Amino acid sequence: MDRIKELRDVMRKHDIDIYYIPTDDYHSSEFVGDYFKVREYISGFTGSAGTLIVTMNEAGLWTDGRYFLQAEDELKDSEIVLYRAEMEGVPTIDEFMLSRLEDDMILGFDGRCMVASSVINLRRKIENCGKVVRIVSDVDLSAEIWQDRPELPGSDAFILDEEYSGESAVSKIERLRDRMSELNVYGHIITTLDDIAWLLNIRANDIEYSPLLLSYLTVTDSKITLYCNQCSVSKISEYLKGINVEIKDYNEIYNDLPKMILISKGRPILADIDKINYLLYKKLFKGKILNMVNPTTKMKAMKNETEVLNEAKAHIKDGIAYVKFLYWFNQNISKGITELDIANKLLEERSKMEGFIEESFEAILAYGSHGAIVHYSPDEASNIELQDKSFVLIDTGAHYLEGTTDITRTLACGELTKEEKDNYTLVLKGNLALGDAKFLYGLTGANLDILARSALWRKGLDYNHGTGHGVGYLMNVHEGPNNIRWRLGKGKNLSAVIEPGMITSNEPGVYITGKYGIRLENMIVCKEREKNDFGRFMEFETLTIVPFDINAINIDMLDEHEKMLLNDYHKNVNKIISPFLDSKEKEFLDRITREI
């Protein structure tokens, strides 16, 4: 079935010349529920990031470096052209559309799935080009094509008690209102699901891999309104009433925002136009908007003492499960195990841990050449058996009541070549260097990124993704504003200062197309180190408690300090995990954490 052709038939019916399909849901979420996977349904590309543009005679898909190889494979039998975003000579989405748009053409999209700022910027560019183009922002053409489209999700929400959150919702709301008062705004619109979940201390299961509730929230100095599927919060309705939260139907916010504008009497409404969708923005258009990052974004990123202690507990559980998996892997590597076998075994071991909820993202299990596809996930069609050579890259994570984990280990499946060992060691050197960083307060991830890449750069190697992303507490595995990457964002998205309590991934890698991929990822938390005459110094503490593969290391490439860091790390892993293992597993752990 040619869904591009079906889409064009519907475009003609609505007189639309170019149709824009992003990956987003109505909340700018990274992972989206099945109901929102329109781009995947139309294009066949299954990656978690990408944009599809369809004209009457062209179709193009833009995605980032994590998905180049995957998209190339999944689009090969279609007319869709792959545009490798941010690569030299590749037009941006806006550049592509501006070169195709002509006077009196109509550009269409579902404005609920479009971030407001992207549409505002596109409109400005069209006007600057002197073109007269009509934009239709309320058309979901997929509704006329996708006959068996899944329903909107509606899971039961639950309360995250203070023993896990470390702060009451009442206290968080008070902190938010204090900030709103400082900014002299009448109200605040929050549409990002993790910000809402954090503020109210609630979680749900409306999005796979992200335990969040599909919802919107408005806050004034006297009123809080949660817009959601009311059945989803029926079990926690008394709790919500107890913290003075009014509950309304999910879509009612589109009717209520114009009323808020009238009541505000000219005072600004705080909203992040890089997060709210375009249709909501249009409802606010007649009011005054204070465009800034949601205050809750930084608040939730700076984990409190309870959250950090709980995250450490979550990583102990994850470490126990992972070492048990490694023992199984060692026993079965020669018996013809597959990528999916590994994914299933890791899930099995994690599921045995008390407080386990679900995986924090789709397991990335990539043997051999699959490892060069940065975010490859096997299915029944692509699943392959491991051989007694090369690497298997394993990037997985979990949600526990105590927090969220994200870990990558690359394991040798047999005898390695010198190149493979050397490249593994270069990646390890980067991981050790970043984890060992001591730095002055005020630095951002852009300042720190070189620590992870330096060893690779000296050999003319690199990786086409960031070194680190923030990690939420039982929320999104990818969380802002903290990140570690050398490319600077723009405007509000400039790299954030690394603050105490922020948890960030440390994941350098290298990917050799057609051969293998290597990535080593720990989670690190920023902590105060000391304050002296030279300034305020920070450091990282590694939360992940899982051995690296000693058999994959070229030990001659490590200096004495790096050997000490690796030995100390493995000694700590052994000390913490060993009490939870049986005798055979302990012997195995002793062997794989031996001093080098």
Coordinates of C-alpha atoms in Angstrom, one line a residue:
M1 CA 0.0 0.0 0.0
D2 CA 1.4 3.4 -1.1
R3 CA 0.6 5.7 1.8
I4 CA 2.4 8.6 0.3
K5 CA 0.0 8.3 -2.7
E6 CA -3.0 8.1 -0.3
L7 CA -1.8 11.2 1.5
R8 CA -1.5 13.1 -1.8
D9 CA -5.0 12.2 -2.7
V10 CA -6.2 13.7 0.6
M11 CA -4.0 16.7 0.1
R12 CA -5.7 17.4 -3.3
K13 CA -9.1 17.1 -1.6
H14 CA -8.1 19.8 0.9
D15 CA -6.2 21.9 -1.7
I16 CA -2.9 21.5 0.3
D17 CA 0.3 21.7 -1.7
I18 CA 2.8 20.7 1.0
Y19 CA 2.1 18.7 4.1
Y20 CA 4.4 18.7 7.2
I21 CA 4.5 15.7 9.5
P22 CA 6.7 15.9 12.6
T23 CA 7.3 13.2 15.1
D24 CA 5.7 15.0 18.0
D25 CA 2.6 14.4 20.0
Y26 CA 0.6 17.4 21.4
H27 CA 3.3 17.9 24.2
S28 CA 6.6 17.9 22.4
S29 CA 7.4 14.5 24.0
E30 CA 10.5 12.5 22.9
F31 CA 8.7 9.2 22.9
V32 CA 5.1 9.3 21.6
G33 CA 2.2 6.9 22.0
D34 CA 1.0 4.8 19.1
Y35 CA -1.8 7.2 18.4
F36 CA 0.7 9.9 17.4
K37 CA 3.0 7.8 15.2
V38 CA 1.7 9.4 12.0
R39 CA 5.2 10.0 10.5
E40 CA 6.1 6.3 11.1
Y41 CA 2.7 5.1 9.6
I42 CA 3.1 7.2 6.4
S43 CA 6.9 6.8 5.9
G44 CA 7.8 3.4 7.4
F45 CA 10.7 5.0 9.3
T46 CA 10.6 3.8 12.9
G47 CA 13.3 6.0 14.5
S48 CA 12.2 8.2 17.4
A49 CA 13.3 11.5 15.7
G50 CA 12.4 12.7 12.2
T51 CA 10.3 14.9 10.0
L52 CA 8.4 14.0 6.8
I53 CA 7.6 16.6 4.2
V54 CA 5.4 15.7 1.3
T55 CA 4.7 17.7 -1.8
M56 CA 2.8 16.7 -4.9
N57 CA 5.9 15.3 -6.5
E58 CA 8.5 14.9 -3.8
A59 CA 8.8 13.4 -0.3
G60 CA 11.7 13.9 2.1
L61 CA 12.6 12.7 5.5
W62 CA 15.0 14.5 7.9
T63 CA 16.6 12.8 10.8
D64 CA 19.8 13.2 12.9
G65 CA 23.1 11.2 13.0
R66 CA 21.8 8.6 15.3
Y67 CA 19.5 7.3 12.6
F68 CA 21.2 7.8 9.3
L69 CA 21.9 4.1 8.6
Q70 CA 18.5 3.0 10.0
A71 CA 16.6 5.5 7.9
E72 CA 18.6 4.6 4.8
D73 CA 17.6 0.9 5.2
E74 CA 14.0 1.6 6.0
L75 CA 13.4 4.1 3.2
K76 CA 15.3 2.2 0.5
D77 CA 12.2 0.8 -1.2
S78 CA 10.2 4.0 -1.1
E79 CA 10.3 7.3 -3.1
I80 CA 11.2 9.2 0.1
V81 CA 14.6 10.9 0.0
L82 CA 16.7 10.9 3.2
Y83 CA 18.1 14.2 4.2
R84 CA 20.8 13.8 6.8
A85 CA 20.2 16.8 9.1
E86 CA 23.1 19.1 10.0
M87 CA 25.4 17.5 7.4
E88 CA 27.3 19.7 4.9
G89 CA 25.3 20.5 1.8
V90 CA 22.0 19.2 3.2
P91 CA 19.2 21.7 3.2
T92 CA 17.2 22.3 6.4
I93 CA 13.5 21.5 6.4
D94 CA 12.7 25.2 6.2
E95 CA 15.2 25.7 3.3
F96 CA 13.6 22.8 1.4
M97 CA 10.1 24.1 1.9
L98 CA 11.0 27.7 1.0
S99 CA 12.5 26.5 -2.3
R100 CA 9.3 24.7 -3.1
L101 CA 6.7 27.1 -1.9
E102 CA 5.2 29.6 -4.4
D103 CA 2.7 32.4 -4.2
D104 CA -0.8 31.2 -3.4
M105 CA 0.3 27.7 -2.3
I106 CA -1.1 26.2 0.9
L107 CA 1.1 24.6 3.6
G108 CA -0.8 22.3 5.9
F109 CA -0.1 20.5 9.2
D110 CA -1.7 19.4 12.5
G111 CA -0.9 22.4 14.7
R112 CA -1.3 20.4 17.8
C113 CA 1.8 18.4 16.8
M114 CA 3.9 21.4 15.8
V115 CA 6.0 23.4 18.3
A116 CA 4.9 27.0 18.2
S117 CA 8.3 28.5 17.7
S118 CA 9.0 26.4 14.6
V119 CA 5.9 27.7 12.9
I120 CA 6.6 31.3 14.0
N121 CA 10.1 31.1 12.5
L122 CA 8.8 29.5 9.3
R123 CA 6.2 32.2 8.9
R124 CA 8.8 34.9 9.3
K125 CA 11.1 33.3 6.7
I126 CA 8.2 33.0 4.2
E127 CA 7.3 36.7 4.8
N128 CA 11.0 37.7 4.4
C129 CA 11.1 35.9 1.0
G130 CA 8.1 38.0 -0.1
K131 CA 6.0 35.0 -0.8
V132 CA 2.2 34.9 -0.2
V133 CA 1.5 31.5 1.3
R134 CA -1.5 30.3 3.2
I135 CA -0.9 28.2 6.3
V136 CA -3.6 25.8 7.4
S137 CA -2.7 24.6 10.9
D138 CA -5.8 22.5 11.9
V139 CA -5.7 19.6 9.5
D140 CA -4.9 16.1 10.6
L141 CA -4.9 14.4 7.2
S142 CA -3.9 11.1 8.7
A143 CA -7.4 10.8 10.2
E144 CA -8.7 10.2 6.7
I145 CA -6.0 7.5 5.8
W146 CA -5.3 5.7 9.0
Q147 CA -8.4 3.6 9.4
D148 CA -7.2 1.4 12.3
R149 CA -5.5 4.1 14.3
P150 CA -5.0 3.3 18.0
E151 CA -7.0 5.2 20.6
L152 CA -5.5 7.9 22.7
P153 CA -3.9 6.3 25.8
G154 CA -5.7 6.4 29.1
S155 CA -3.8 4.7 31.9
D156 CA -4.3 5.0 35.7
A157 CA -2.3 7.7 37.3
F158 CA -0.6 7.1 40.7
I159 CA 1.0 9.2 43.4
L160 CA 4.8 9.3 43.8
D161 CA 5.1 9.4 47.6
E162 CA 7.6 11.8 49.3
E163 CA 9.8 8.9 50.3
Y164 CA 10.7 8.9 46.5
S165 CA 10.1 12.5 45.5
G166 CA 11.8 14.1 48.5
E167 CA 9.4 17.1 48.4
S168 CA 5.7 17.5 48.5
A169 CA 3.6 18.8 45.6
V170 CA 2.4 21.7 47.8
S171 CA 6.0 22.8 48.3
K172 CA 6.9 22.5 44.6
I173 CA 3.8 24.5 43.7
E174 CA 4.7 27.2 46.2
R175 CA 8.2 27.5 44.7
L176 CA 6.7 27.8 41.2
R177 CA 4.3 30.5 42.3
D178 CA 7.1 32.4 44.0
R179 CA 8.9 32.4 40.7
M180 CA 5.8 33.5 38.9
S181 CA 5.4 36.4 41.3
E182 CA 9.0 37.5 40.7
L183 CA 8.2 37.5 37.0
N184 CA 4.9 39.3 37.5
V185 CA 2.9 37.0 35.3
Y186 CA -0.8 36.3 35.7
G187 CA -0.6 32.6 34.8
H188 CA 1.6 29.8 33.5
I189 CA 0.8 27.1 30.9
I190 CA 2.6 23.8 31.2
T191 CA 2.3 21.3 28.4
T192 CA 5.4 19.2 28.9
L193 CA 4.3 16.0 30.6
D194 CA 7.4 15.5 32.7
D195 CA 7.1 19.0 34.2
I196 CA 3.5 18.3 35.1
A197 CA 4.3 15.0 36.6
W198 CA 7.2 16.4 38.7
L199 CA 5.1 19.4 40.0
L200 CA 2.2 17.3 41.1
N201 CA 4.2 14.2 42.2
I202 CA 2.1 11.9 39.9
R203 CA 3.1 9.3 37.3
A204 CA 1.1 7.2 34.9
N205 CA 1.7 5.0 31.8
D206 CA 0.3 6.9 28.9
I207 CA 3.5 6.8 26.9
E208 CA 5.6 3.7 26.5
Y209 CA 9.0 4.0 28.3
S210 CA 7.9 7.3 30.0
P211 CA 5.6 6.9 33.0
L212 CA 3.7 10.1 32.4
L213 CA 0.1 11.3 32.1
L214 CA -1.2 12.8 28.9
S215 CA -2.2 16.2 30.2
Y216 CA -2.0 20.0 30.2
L217 CA -1.7 22.2 33.3
T218 CA -2.5 25.9 34.0
V219 CA -1.3 27.7 37.1
T220 CA -2.3 31.1 38.5
D221 CA -1.8 32.5 42.0
S222 CA -5.2 31.1 43.1
K223 CA -6.0 28.2 40.8
I224 CA -4.4 25.1 39.2
T225 CA -6.3 23.2 36.5
L226 CA -5.2 19.7 35.2
Y227 CA -6.6 18.8 31.8
C228 CA -6.6 15.1 31.2
N229 CA -8.7 12.0 30.7
Q230 CA -10.7 12.2 33.9
C231 CA -10.9 8.4 34.1
S232 CA -7.1 8.3 34.3
V233 CA -7.1 10.2 37.6
S234 CA -10.2 8.8 39.2
K235 CA -8.1 6.8 41.7
I236 CA -6.1 9.9 42.8
S237 CA -8.8 12.5 42.5
E238 CA -9.0 13.0 46.3
Y239 CA -5.2 13.6 46.4
L240 CA -5.5 16.2 43.6
K241 CA -8.4 17.9 45.3
G242 CA -6.3 18.0 48.5
I243 CA -3.6 20.0 46.8
N244 CA -6.3 22.3 45.2
V245 CA -6.0 21.0 41.7
E246 CA -9.2 21.2 39.6
I247 CA -9.7 18.4 37.0
K248 CA -11.1 19.1 33.5
D249 CA -11.4 17.2 30.3
Y250 CA -8.2 16.9 28.2
N251 CA -9.3 19.1 25.3
E252 CA -11.1 21.7 27.4
I253 CA -7.9 23.8 27.6
Y254 CA -8.5 25.0 24.0
N255 CA -11.7 26.6 25.2
D256 CA -10.3 27.9 28.5
L257 CA -7.2 29.7 27.3
P258 CA -9.0 32.6 25.6
K259 CA -10.9 33.1 28.9
M260 CA -7.6 33.2 30.8
I261 CA -6.4 36.0 28.4
L262 CA -9.5 38.0 29.2
I263 CA -9.2 37.5 33.0
S264 CA -5.4 38.4 32.9
K265 CA -6.2 42.0 32.0
G266 CA -3.0 42.6 30.1
R267 CA -0.7 40.8 32.5
P268 CA 1.6 38.2 30.8
I269 CA 1.1 34.5 30.5
L270 CA 4.2 32.5 31.0
A271 CA 4.7 29.9 28.2
D272 CA 7.6 28.3 26.5
I273 CA 6.9 28.6 22.8
D274 CA 9.7 26.0 22.2
K275 CA 7.4 23.5 23.9
I276 CA 3.7 24.5 23.6
N277 CA 2.0 23.5 20.4
Y278 CA 1.0 25.9 17.7
L279 CA -2.8 25.7 18.2
L280 CA -2.4 26.5 21.9
Y281 CA -0.2 29.4 21.0
K282 CA -2.9 30.7 18.6
K283 CA -5.3 30.7 21.5
L284 CA -2.9 32.9 23.4
F285 CA -2.2 35.2 20.4
K286 CA -4.4 38.1 21.7
G287 CA -2.7 38.1 25.0
K288 CA 0.8 39.0 26.3
I289 CA 3.2 36.0 26.4
L290 CA 6.3 35.8 28.5
N291 CA 8.3 33.3 26.5
M292 CA 10.8 31.5 28.7
V293 CA 11.8 28.0 29.7
N294 CA 9.4 26.6 32.3
P295 CA 10.8 27.3 35.8
T296 CA 10.0 23.6 36.6
T297 CA 12.5 22.4 34.0
K298 CA 15.6 23.5 36.1
M299 CA 13.9 22.7 39.4
K300 CA 13.3 19.0 38.4
A301 CA 16.7 18.7 36.9
M302 CA 18.4 19.6 40.2
K303 CA 17.6 16.4 42.1
N304 CA 17.2 16.8 45.8
E305 CA 19.1 14.7 48.4
T306 CA 16.3 12.1 48.6
E307 CA 16.2 11.6 44.8
V308 CA 19.9 11.3 44.5
L309 CA 20.0 8.7 47.3
N310 CA 17.1 6.8 45.7
E311 CA 18.8 6.9 42.3
A312 CA 21.9 5.3 43.9
K313 CA 19.6 2.5 45.1
A314 CA 18.1 2.1 41.7
H315 CA 21.5 1.7 40.2
I316 CA 22.4 -1.0 42.8
K317 CA 19.3 -2.9 41.7
D318 CA 20.3 -2.4 38.0
G319 CA 23.9 -3.5 38.8
I320 CA 22.7 -6.7 40.4
A321 CA 20.4 -7.5 37.4
Y322 CA 23.2 -6.6 35.0
V323 CA 25.9 -8.7 36.6
K324 CA 23.5 -11.7 36.7
F325 CA 22.9 -11.1 33.0
L326 CA 26.6 -10.9 32.3
Y327 CA 27.1 -14.3 34.0
W328 CA 24.4 -15.8 31.8
F329 CA 26.0 -14.1 28.7
N330 CA 29.3 -15.7 29.6
Q331 CA 27.7 -19.1 29.9
N332 CA 25.7 -18.9 26.7
I333 CA 27.7 -16.8 24.2
S334 CA 28.9 -20.0 22.5
K335 CA 25.4 -21.5 22.3
G336 CA 24.0 -19.4 19.5
I337 CA 22.2 -16.5 21.3
T338 CA 20.6 -13.7 19.4
E339 CA 20.2 -9.9 19.9
L340 CA 16.6 -10.5 21.1
D341 CA 17.7 -13.2 23.5
I342 CA 19.9 -10.6 25.2
A343 CA 17.2 -8.0 25.3
N344 CA 14.8 -10.6 26.8
K345 CA 17.3 -11.8 29.4
L346 CA 18.1 -8.3 30.6
L347 CA 14.4 -7.5 31.0
E348 CA 13.9 -10.8 32.8
E349 CA 16.6 -10.0 35.4
R350 CA 15.5 -6.4 35.9
S351 CA 11.9 -7.5 36.3
K352 CA 13.0 -9.6 39.4
M353 CA 14.1 -6.4 41.2
E354 CA 11.7 -4.9 43.7
G355 CA 10.2 -1.6 42.5
F356 CA 10.8 -2.3 38.8
I357 CA 8.2 -0.6 36.6
E358 CA 9.3 -0.9 33.0
E359 CA 12.2 -0.3 30.6
S360 CA 13.1 3.3 30.2
F361 CA 13.5 3.1 26.4
E362 CA 13.4 0.4 23.7
A363 CA 16.5 -1.8 24.2
I364 CA 19.3 -1.1 21.8
L365 CA 21.0 -4.5 21.1
A366 CA 23.4 -4.4 18.2
Y367 CA 25.8 -7.1 17.2
G368 CA 28.6 -6.5 14.7
S369 CA 27.7 -4.2 11.9
H370 CA 24.4 -3.4 13.5
G371 CA 26.4 -1.6 16.2
A372 CA 27.3 1.1 13.7
I373 CA 23.6 2.1 13.6
V374 CA 23.6 4.3 16.7
H375 CA 20.1 3.5 17.8
Y376 CA 19.4 0.1 16.2
S377 CA 16.8 -2.0 17.9
P378 CA 16.3 -5.6 16.7
D379 CA 12.9 -7.1 15.7
E380 CA 12.0 -10.5 14.4
A381 CA 13.0 -9.6 10.9
S382 CA 16.4 -8.0 11.7
N383 CA 17.4 -10.2 14.7
I384 CA 20.7 -12.0 14.2
E385 CA 22.8 -14.5 16.1
L386 CA 26.1 -13.5 17.7
Q387 CA 29.3 -15.1 16.4
D388 CA 32.6 -15.7 18.2
K389 CA 34.1 -12.4 17.1
S390 CA 33.4 -8.6 17.1
F391 CA 31.3 -6.7 19.6
V392 CA 27.7 -6.6 20.8
L393 CA 26.6 -3.1 21.9
I394 CA 23.9 -3.1 24.6
D395 CA 22.2 0.1 25.5
T396 CA 19.3 -0.4 27.9
G397 CA 17.7 1.1 31.0
A398 CA 14.9 0.8 33.5
H399 CA 12.4 2.7 35.6
Y400 CA 12.2 1.8 39.3
L401 CA 10.3 3.6 42.0
E402 CA 13.7 4.8 43.1
G403 CA 14.6 6.3 39.8
T404 CA 15.6 5.8 36.2
T405 CA 18.7 4.1 34.7
D406 CA 20.4 4.2 31.4
I407 CA 23.5 2.2 30.7
T408 CA 25.5 1.0 27.7
R409 CA 28.2 -1.7 27.7
T410 CA 29.9 -3.1 24.7
L411 CA 31.0 -6.7 25.1
A412 CA 33.5 -8.8 23.2
C413 CA 31.9 -11.8 21.7
G414 CA 35.2 -13.6 20.9
E415 CA 38.7 -12.8 19.8
L416 CA 39.0 -9.1 18.9
T417 CA 41.3 -7.4 16.3
K418 CA 43.9 -4.9 17.3
E419 CA 41.7 -2.1 15.8
E420 CA 38.7 -3.2 17.8
K421 CA 40.6 -3.3 21.1
D422 CA 42.3 0.0 20.4
N423 CA 39.0 1.7 19.6
Y424 CA 37.3 0.2 22.6
T425 CA 40.2 1.6 24.8
L426 CA 39.9 5.1 23.2
V427 CA 36.2 5.2 24.1
L428 CA 36.9 3.9 27.6
K429 CA 39.6 6.6 28.1
G430 CA 36.9 9.2 27.3
N431 CA 34.4 7.8 29.7
L432 CA 37.0 7.6 32.5
A433 CA 38.2 11.2 31.8
L434 CA 34.7 12.7 31.9
G435 CA 33.7 10.8 35.0
D436 CA 36.8 12.0 36.8
A437 CA 36.3 15.7 35.9
K438 CA 36.9 18.3 38.6
F439 CA 35.7 21.7 37.4
L440 CA 34.8 25.2 38.5
Y441 CA 31.1 26.0 39.0
G442 CA 29.6 27.8 36.0
L443 CA 30.9 25.4 33.3
T444 CA 28.4 23.9 30.9
G445 CA 28.4 20.6 29.0
A446 CA 30.0 22.3 26.0
N447 CA 33.0 23.1 28.2
L448 CA 33.3 19.5 29.4
D449 CA 32.6 17.6 26.1
I450 CA 36.2 17.6 25.0
L451 CA 37.2 15.4 27.9
A452 CA 35.2 12.5 26.4
R453 CA 36.3 13.1 22.8
S454 CA 40.0 14.1 23.2
A455 CA 41.5 10.5 22.9
L456 CA 39.3 9.8 19.8
W457 CA 40.1 13.1 18.2
R458 CA 43.8 12.5 18.5
K459 CA 43.3 9.5 16.3
G460 CA 41.1 11.2 13.8
L461 CA 37.9 9.6 15.2
D462 CA 34.6 11.0 16.5
Y463 CA 31.0 10.1 17.2
N464 CA 28.0 11.8 15.7
H465 CA 25.9 12.3 18.8
G466 CA 26.1 14.2 22.1
T467 CA 28.3 12.9 24.9
G468 CA 25.6 13.2 27.6
H469 CA 21.9 14.0 28.3
G470 CA 20.1 14.8 31.4
V471 CA 18.1 11.9 33.0
G472 CA 14.8 12.3 34.8
Y473 CA 13.6 10.7 38.0
L474 CA 11.1 8.1 37.0
M475 CA 10.2 10.3 34.0
N476 CA 11.9 10.9 30.7
V477 CA 15.3 9.1 30.3
H478 CA 16.3 12.2 28.2
E479 CA 15.8 15.3 30.2
G480 CA 16.9 19.0 29.9
P481 CA 18.3 21.4 30.4
N482 CA 21.7 19.8 31.2
N483 CA 23.6 18.1 28.4
I484 CA 27.2 17.4 27.4
R485 CA 27.9 18.2 23.7
W486 CA 30.2 20.6 21.9
R487 CA 27.5 22.0 19.6
L488 CA 25.8 25.0 21.2
G489 CA 22.1 25.4 21.2
K490 CA 20.4 28.6 20.2
G491 CA 18.5 31.2 22.3
K492 CA 16.9 29.6 25.3
N493 CA 18.5 26.2 24.3
L494 CA 22.1 27.2 25.1
S495 CA 24.0 24.7 27.1
A496 CA 23.0 24.9 30.8
V497 CA 25.3 25.3 33.7
I498 CA 25.9 21.9 35.3
E499 CA 24.3 22.3 38.7
P500 CA 24.6 20.1 41.9
G501 CA 22.1 17.3 41.7
M502 CA 21.9 17.2 38.0
I503 CA 22.2 13.6 36.6
T504 CA 23.7 13.3 33.2
S505 CA 24.8 10.4 31.0
N506 CA 28.5 9.9 30.1
E507 CA 28.5 8.0 26.8
P508 CA 31.3 8.5 24.3
G509 CA 31.4 6.0 21.4
V510 CA 32.8 5.2 18.0
Y511 CA 31.0 3.6 15.0
I512 CA 32.7 2.0 12.1
T513 CA 30.2 1.6 9.3
G514 CA 29.7 -2.0 8.1
K515 CA 31.8 -3.4 11.0
Y516 CA 30.9 -2.5 14.6
G517 CA 29.9 0.1 17.1
I518 CA 31.3 0.8 20.6
R519 CA 29.6 2.9 23.3
L520 CA 30.3 3.0 27.0
E521 CA 27.7 4.8 29.1
N522 CA 27.5 5.6 32.8
M523 CA 25.2 8.0 34.7
I524 CA 27.0 10.7 36.7
V525 CA 25.6 13.1 39.2
C526 CA 27.1 16.5 39.8
K527 CA 28.2 17.2 43.4
E528 CA 29.9 20.0 45.3
R529 CA 33.6 19.2 45.8
E530 CA 35.1 22.2 47.6
K531 CA 35.1 26.0 47.9
N532 CA 38.4 27.8 48.3
D533 CA 40.2 31.0 47.3
F534 CA 40.2 29.9 43.7
G535 CA 36.5 29.3 43.5
R536 CA 33.7 26.8 43.9
F537 CA 34.7 23.4 42.5
M538 CA 32.4 20.6 41.4
E539 CA 32.9 16.9 40.6
F540 CA 31.0 14.0 39.2
E541 CA 30.0 10.8 41.1
T542 CA 29.3 7.8 39.0
L543 CA 26.0 6.1 39.8
T544 CA 26.2 3.2 37.4
I545 CA 27.6 0.0 39.0
V546 CA 28.4 -2.4 36.1
P547 CA 31.9 -3.7 35.0
F548 CA 33.5 -2.7 31.8
D549 CA 34.8 -5.6 29.6
I550 CA 38.4 -6.0 30.6
N551 CA 39.0 -8.5 27.7
A552 CA 38.3 -5.7 25.2
I553 CA 40.9 -3.3 26.6
N554 CA 44.4 -2.7 25.2
I555 CA 45.9 -2.1 28.6
D556 CA 49.1 -0.7 27.1
M557 CA 47.1 2.4 26.0
L558 CA 46.0 3.3 29.5
D559 CA 48.2 5.5 31.7
E560 CA 48.7 4.8 35.4
H561 CA 46.0 7.3 36.4
E562 CA 43.5 5.7 34.0
K563 CA 44.4 2.2 35.4
M564 CA 43.8 3.5 38.9
L565 CA 40.4 4.9 37.9
L566 CA 39.3 1.6 36.3
N567 CA 40.6 -0.6 39.1
D568 CA 38.9 1.6 41.8
Y569 CA 35.7 1.5 39.8
H570 CA 35.7 -2.2 39.5
K571 CA 36.7 -2.7 43.2
N572 CA 33.6 -0.6 44.1
V573 CA 31.4 -2.6 41.8
N574 CA 32.6 -5.8 43.3
K575 CA 32.1 -4.5 46.9
I576 CA 28.5 -3.3 46.3
I577 CA 27.2 -6.1 44.0
S578 CA 28.9 -9.2 45.4
P579 CA 26.7 -9.7 48.5
F580 CA 23.6 -10.2 46.3
L581 CA 25.2 -13.0 44.2
D582 CA 25.5 -16.8 44.6
S583 CA 28.9 -18.4 44.8
K584 CA 29.4 -19.0 41.1
E585 CA 28.3 -15.5 40.2
K586 CA 30.7 -14.1 42.9
E587 CA 33.6 -16.0 41.3
F588 CA 32.6 -14.7 37.9
L589 CA 32.4 -11.1 39.3
D590 CA 35.8 -11.5 40.9
R591 CA 37.2 -12.5 37.5
I592 CA 35.7 -9.7 35.4
T593 CA 36.6 -7.0 38.0
R594 CA 40.2 -8.2 38.5
E595 CA 42.9 -5.5 38.8
I596 CA 44.8 -4.7 35.7

